[in-house]
Amino acid sequence: MDYTNQKNPQNYSQMEDLKTLDLEESVSETIMRDLKMIAYKLKYVLIPKEQEDNGKELRNWDLWGPLIFCLALAMTLSFKADSTTNSSKSDVFAIIFVLIWVGAFVVTLNAQLLGGKVSFFQSVCLLGYCVFPINIEAIIIAFIGSYLPFVVKLIPVIICFAWSAYSSVGFMASLVPPHKKKLAVYPVFLFYLFLSWFSLIV
Amino acid sequence: MDFGIQNQTDEQQQANKEPSNQNGNEGNKKQTGCCAFLTIEFYTPYFNVTETDVLQRIQGTFLPLRPDFLNLIRGNPDLWGPIWINATLIFMITAIANLRQIDEEKENQSFVISYVPQATALLYIIAFGTPIVLAAVMKFLGVDLSFFQTICLYGYSMSTLLPITILCYFQNELFLWLIIAYGFANSSLFLIINLKEELDKLQIQKKYIIIGIVVTMQLSLYLFYKLVFFSYVKE
């Protein structure tokens, strides 16, 4: 049980070997390792050039990443929400949270009903990781949004929405038979459109 | 945080299994039993459409006087249309209602988002609840129309609301009432004409019960639409 010469893992399978040694290490090490895993998967999902092995990495799904991004988005938007008028902070948080998880669930269910053979959580994991660009745009708009007119705010929104949609559409379209591709892809598009709209509006 | 180890063994099992089957009736081609409707395989036959089919069906709803729709779906009712047309509508209601609220002079404007849960409840109850009730009533009265065909019919009738929602962006009250009335007439006619063939086999009173239910529910949907979602008008 020698921890002193653990190098940084070169790829994810090396990270797996290290997992069995985690009972005796410090909490910060455990947390950092999980954060690195999330960062690795994020790069893999969002930057298409990293996907050399045709998406096999996606089989190692986890829900920590999606949870972190979902909470971050819901908190960013609810901090910005004006608690005096139409929508209170807790309303916003609840709507975003439910929207992300129920939305991911329904989109995945839709792909399965159309005949796609995919593990349920693998798909939810991917959809959750692709929420990250929406997070970025929500933070941008939260900080500098009040100084910009509505039309200028649309630019980062559209870019991040396109990035999210593009990252997840490739995976979703590959799941279903060719004549039903658009039927599987449209809900993904609608899901990210909804989230982008909220980050713009709130 | 040893969640990761369990993930991998679950994943290996899932990668080998057929797509999920919550009740453990694995390997059965046809799901039987009291809980069959909870499995995915039960609903898969109702998603057997392509995008051109869906577009054709939506186009069929805009011309209610031609009863093509029921022939289009007779052998193959689908559930994709009802679910996702309503989801699109929820998004459009929120978006258009928010766009109407934009006021360039006001700083730090806050937009309404409470329409999302309201619209979800309204649309899905009307799009799925009404046809289930209607199909039950019709079966009781002796009409031979399955649940899924009624759900399909109702779901696609909601597509009349798609252009209406977009047009609701304009602020003129009279215009809004006109298009709401047109939408109500269009979708009610669509539903009644498509049900007519089946209903003609019944007695007059029973026919009117069913027509009455249909029209009342459509009326309540459109009134709710106008009064709750799009009643705010800028001065």
Coordinates of N, CA and C in Angstrom, one line a residue, chain B residues 47-157:
Chain B
F47 N -44.0 4.1 -31.3 CA -43.0 5.1 -31.7 C -42.5 4.7 -33.1
N48 N -43.3 4.0 -33.8 CA -42.8 3.5 -35.1 C -43.1 4.4 -36.2
V49 N -42.6 5.6 -36.1 CA -42.8 6.6 -37.2 C -41.5 7.3 -37.6
T50 N -41.6 7.9 -38.7 CA -40.4 8.7 -39.2 C -40.7 10.1 -39.2
E51 N -39.7 11.0 -39.4 CA -40.0 12.4 -39.3 C -41.0 12.9 -40.4
T52 N -40.9 12.2 -41.6 CA -41.9 12.6 -42.6 C -43.3 12.3 -42.2
D53 N -43.5 11.1 -41.5 CA -44.8 10.8 -41.0 C -45.3 11.8 -40.1
V54 N -44.5 12.2 -39.1 CA -44.9 13.2 -38.1 C -45.3 14.5 -38.8
L55 N -44.5 14.9 -39.7 CA -44.8 16.2 -40.4 C -46.1 16.1 -41.2
Q56 N -46.3 15.0 -41.8 CA -47.6 14.7 -42.5 C -48.8 14.8 -41.6
R57 N -48.6 14.2 -40.4 CA -49.7 14.2 -39.5 C -50.0 15.6 -39.0
I58 N -49.0 16.3 -38.7 CA -49.2 17.7 -38.3 C -49.9 18.5 -39.3
Q59 N -49.5 18.4 -40.6 CA -50.1 19.1 -41.7 C -51.6 18.7 -41.7
G60 N -51.9 17.4 -41.5 CA -53.3 17.0 -41.5 C -54.2 17.7 -40.5
T61 N -53.6 18.2 -39.4 CA -54.4 18.9 -38.4 C -54.8 20.3 -38.9
F62 N -54.1 20.8 -39.8 CA -54.5 22.2 -40.2 C -55.6 22.3 -41.2
L63 N -55.9 21.1 -41.7 CA -57.1 21.1 -42.7 C -58.1 20.2 -42.1
P64 N -58.9 20.7 -41.2 CA -59.8 19.8 -40.4 C -60.9 19.2 -41.2
L65 N -61.3 19.9 -42.4 CA -62.5 19.4 -43.1 C -62.2 18.2 -43.9
R66 N -60.9 17.8 -44.0 CA -60.6 16.6 -44.7 C -60.3 15.5 -43.7
P67 N -61.1 14.5 -43.6 CA -60.9 13.5 -42.5 C -59.8 12.5 -42.9
D68 N -58.6 13.0 -43.3 CA -57.5 12.1 -43.7 C -56.8 11.6 -42.5
F69 N -56.9 12.3 -41.4 CA -56.0 12.0 -40.2 C -56.2 10.7 -39.7
L70 N -57.5 10.3 -39.5 CA -57.7 9.0 -38.9 C -57.2 7.9 -39.8
N71 N -57.3 8.1 -41.1 CA -56.8 7.1 -42.0 C -55.3 7.0 -41.9
L72 N -54.7 8.2 -41.7 CA -53.2 8.2 -41.6 C -52.7 7.4 -40.4
I73 N -53.5 7.6 -39.3 CA -53.0 6.9 -38.1 C -53.6 5.6 -37.8
R74 N -54.5 5.2 -38.7 CA -55.4 4.0 -38.3 C -54.5 2.8 -37.9
G75 N -53.5 2.5 -38.7 CA -52.8 1.3 -38.3 C -51.7 1.6 -37.3
N76 N -51.3 2.8 -37.2 CA -50.1 3.1 -36.5 C -50.1 4.4 -35.7
P77 N -50.9 4.4 -34.6 CA -51.0 5.6 -33.8 C -49.6 5.8 -33.1
D78 N -49.2 7.0 -33.0 CA -47.9 7.2 -32.4 C -48.0 8.1 -31.2
L79 N -47.0 7.9 -30.2 CA -47.0 8.7 -29.0 C -46.0 9.8 -29.1
W80 N -45.1 9.8 -30.1 CA -44.0 10.8 -30.1 C -44.6 12.1 -30.3
G81 N -45.6 12.2 -31.3 CA -46.2 13.5 -31.6 C -46.8 14.2 -30.3
P82 N -47.8 13.5 -29.7 CA -48.4 14.1 -28.5 C -47.4 14.6 -27.5
I83 N -46.4 13.8 -27.1 CA -45.5 14.2 -26.1 C -44.7 15.4 -26.5
W84 N -44.1 15.4 -27.7 CA -43.1 16.4 -28.0 C -43.8 17.7 -28.6
I85 N -45.0 17.6 -29.1 CA -45.7 18.8 -29.5 C -46.0 19.6 -28.3
N86 N -46.5 18.9 -27.2 CA -46.8 19.6 -26.0 C -45.5 20.2 -25.3
A87 N -44.4 19.5 -25.4 CA -43.2 20.0 -24.8 C -42.8 21.3 -25.6
T88 N -42.9 21.2 -26.9 CA -42.5 22.4 -27.7 C -43.5 23.6 -27.3
L89 N -44.7 23.3 -27.1 CA -45.7 24.3 -26.7 C -45.3 25.0 -25.4
I90 N -44.9 24.1 -24.4 CA -44.5 24.7 -23.1 C -43.4 25.7 -23.3
F91 N -42.4 25.3 -24.1 CA -41.3 26.2 -24.3 C -41.7 27.5 -25.0
M92 N -42.6 27.3 -26.0 CA -43.0 28.5 -26.8 C -43.9 29.4 -25.9
I93 N -44.7 28.9 -25.1 CA -45.5 29.7 -24.2 C -44.6 30.6 -23.3
T94 N -43.6 29.9 -22.7 CA -42.7 30.7 -21.9 C -41.9 31.8 -22.7
A95 N -41.4 31.4 -23.8 CA -40.6 32.3 -24.6 C -41.4 33.5 -25.1
I96 N -42.6 33.2 -25.7 CA -43.4 34.3 -26.2 C -43.9 35.2 -25.1
A97 N -44.4 34.6 -24.0 CA -44.9 35.4 -22.9 C -43.8 36.3 -22.4
N98 N -42.5 35.8 -22.3 CA -41.4 36.6 -21.8 C -41.1 37.7 -22.8
L99 N -41.1 37.4 -24.1 CA -40.8 38.4 -25.1 C -41.8 39.5 -25.1
R100 N -43.1 39.2 -24.8 CA -44.1 40.3 -24.7 C -43.8 41.2 -23.5
Q101 N -43.0 40.7 -22.5 CA -42.8 41.5 -21.3 C -41.6 42.4 -21.5
I102 N -40.9 42.3 -22.6 CA -39.7 43.1 -22.7 C -40.0 44.6 -22.8
D103 N -39.4 45.3 -21.9 CA -39.6 46.7 -21.9 C -38.3 47.4 -21.8
E104 N -37.9 48.0 -22.9 CA -36.5 48.5 -23.0 C -36.1 49.5 -22.0
E105 N -37.2 50.3 -21.5 CA -36.8 51.4 -20.6 C -36.6 50.9 -19.1
K106 N -37.1 49.7 -18.8 CA -37.0 49.3 -17.4 C -35.7 48.6 -17.1
E107 N -35.0 49.0 -16.0 CA -33.8 48.4 -15.7 C -34.1 47.1 -14.9
N108 N -33.2 46.1 -15.0 CA -33.3 44.9 -14.2 C -34.7 44.3 -14.3
Q109 N -35.2 44.1 -15.5 CA -36.5 43.6 -15.6 C -36.5 42.1 -15.2
S110 N -37.5 41.7 -14.6 CA -37.6 40.3 -14.2 C -38.8 39.6 -15.0
F111 N -38.6 38.5 -15.5 CA -39.5 37.8 -16.4 C -40.3 36.7 -15.6
V112 N -41.4 36.4 -16.1 CA -42.2 35.4 -15.4 C -41.8 34.0 -15.9
I113 N -41.5 33.1 -14.9 CA -41.2 31.8 -15.3 C -42.1 30.8 -14.7
S114 N -43.1 31.3 -14.0 CA -44.1 30.3 -13.4 C -45.0 29.7 -14.4
Y115 N -44.9 30.2 -15.7 CA -45.7 29.5 -16.7 C -45.3 28.1 -17.0
V116 N -44.0 27.8 -16.6 CA -43.5 26.4 -17.0 C -44.3 25.4 -16.3
P117 N -44.4 25.4 -14.9 CA -45.2 24.3 -14.3 C -46.7 24.4 -14.6
Q118 N -47.2 25.6 -14.8 CA -48.6 25.7 -15.1 C -48.9 25.2 -16.4
A119 N -48.1 25.6 -17.4 CA -48.3 25.1 -18.8 C -48.1 23.6 -18.9
T120 N -47.1 23.0 -18.1 CA -46.9 21.6 -18.2 C -48.2 20.9 -17.7
A121 N -48.7 21.3 -16.5 CA -49.8 20.7 -15.9 C -51.0 20.8 -16.9
L122 N -51.3 22.0 -17.4 CA -52.5 22.2 -18.2 C -52.4 21.3 -19.5
L123 N -51.3 21.4 -20.2 CA -51.2 20.8 -21.5 C -51.2 19.3 -21.4
Y124 N -50.4 18.8 -20.4 CA -50.4 17.3 -20.3 C -51.6 16.7 -19.8
I125 N -52.3 17.4 -18.9 CA -53.6 16.9 -18.4 C -54.6 16.9 -19.6
I126 N -54.6 18.0 -20.3 CA -55.6 18.0 -21.4 C -55.2 17.0 -22.5
A127 N -53.9 17.0 -22.8 CA -53.5 16.1 -23.9 C -53.6 14.6 -23.6
F128 N -53.4 14.3 -22.4 CA -53.4 12.8 -22.0 C -54.6 12.5 -21.2
G129 N -55.0 13.3 -20.3 CA -56.1 13.0 -19.4 C -57.4 12.9 -20.2
T130 N -57.7 14.0 -21.0 CA -59.0 14.0 -21.7 C -59.1 12.8 -22.6
P131 N -58.1 12.5 -23.5 CA -58.4 11.3 -24.3 C -58.6 10.0 -23.5
I132 N -57.9 9.9 -22.4 CA -58.1 8.6 -21.6 C -59.6 8.6 -21.1
V133 N -60.0 9.7 -20.6 CA -61.4 9.7 -20.1 C -62.4 9.5 -21.3
L134 N -62.1 10.2 -22.4 CA -63.0 10.1 -23.6 C -63.0 8.7 -24.1
A135 N -61.8 8.1 -24.2 CA -61.8 6.7 -24.7 C -62.6 5.8 -23.8
A136 N -62.5 6.0 -22.5 CA -63.2 5.2 -21.5 C -64.7 5.3 -21.7
V137 N -65.1 6.6 -21.9 CA -66.6 6.9 -22.1 C -67.0 6.3 -23.4
M138 N -66.2 6.4 -24.4 CA -66.6 5.8 -25.7 C -66.7 4.3 -25.7
K139 N -65.7 3.7 -25.0 CA -65.8 2.2 -24.9 C -67.1 1.8 -24.2
F140 N -67.4 2.6 -23.2 CA -68.6 2.3 -22.4 C -69.9 2.5 -23.3
L141 N -69.8 3.5 -24.2 CA -71.0 3.7 -25.0 C -70.9 2.8 -26.3
G142 N -69.9 2.1 -26.5 CA -69.9 1.1 -27.6 C -69.1 1.5 -28.8
V143 N -68.3 2.5 -28.7 CA -67.5 2.9 -29.9 C -66.1 2.1 -29.9
D144 N -65.7 1.7 -31.1 CA -64.5 0.9 -31.2 C -63.3 1.8 -31.5
L145 N -62.7 2.5 -30.6 CA -61.5 3.3 -30.8 C -60.6 3.1 -29.7
S146 N -59.3 2.7 -30.0 CA -58.5 2.4 -28.9 C -58.0 3.6 -28.2
F147 N -57.4 3.4 -26.9 CA -56.9 4.5 -26.2 C -55.8 5.2 -26.9
F148 N -54.9 4.5 -27.6 CA -53.8 5.1 -28.2 C -54.2 6.0 -29.4
Q149 N -55.2 5.5 -30.1 CA -55.6 6.3 -31.2 C -56.2 7.7 -30.7
T150 N -57.0 7.6 -29.6 CA -57.6 8.9 -29.1 C -56.4 9.8 -28.6
I151 N -55.5 9.2 -27.9 CA -54.3 10.0 -27.4 C -53.6 10.7 -28.6
C152 N -53.4 9.9 -29.6 CA -52.7 10.4 -30.8 C -53.5 11.5 -31.4
L153 N -54.8 11.3 -31.6 CA -55.7 12.4 -32.1 C -55.6 13.7 -31.3
Y154 N -55.8 13.5 -30.0 CA -55.7 14.7 -29.2 C -54.4 15.4 -29.2
G155 N -53.3 14.6 -29.1 CA -52.0 15.2 -29.1 C -51.7 16.0 -30.3
Y156 N -52.1 15.4 -31.5 CA -51.8 16.2 -32.7 C -52.8 17.4 -32.9
S157 N -54.0 17.3 -32.2 CA -54.8 18.5 -32.3 C -54.2 19.7 -31.6

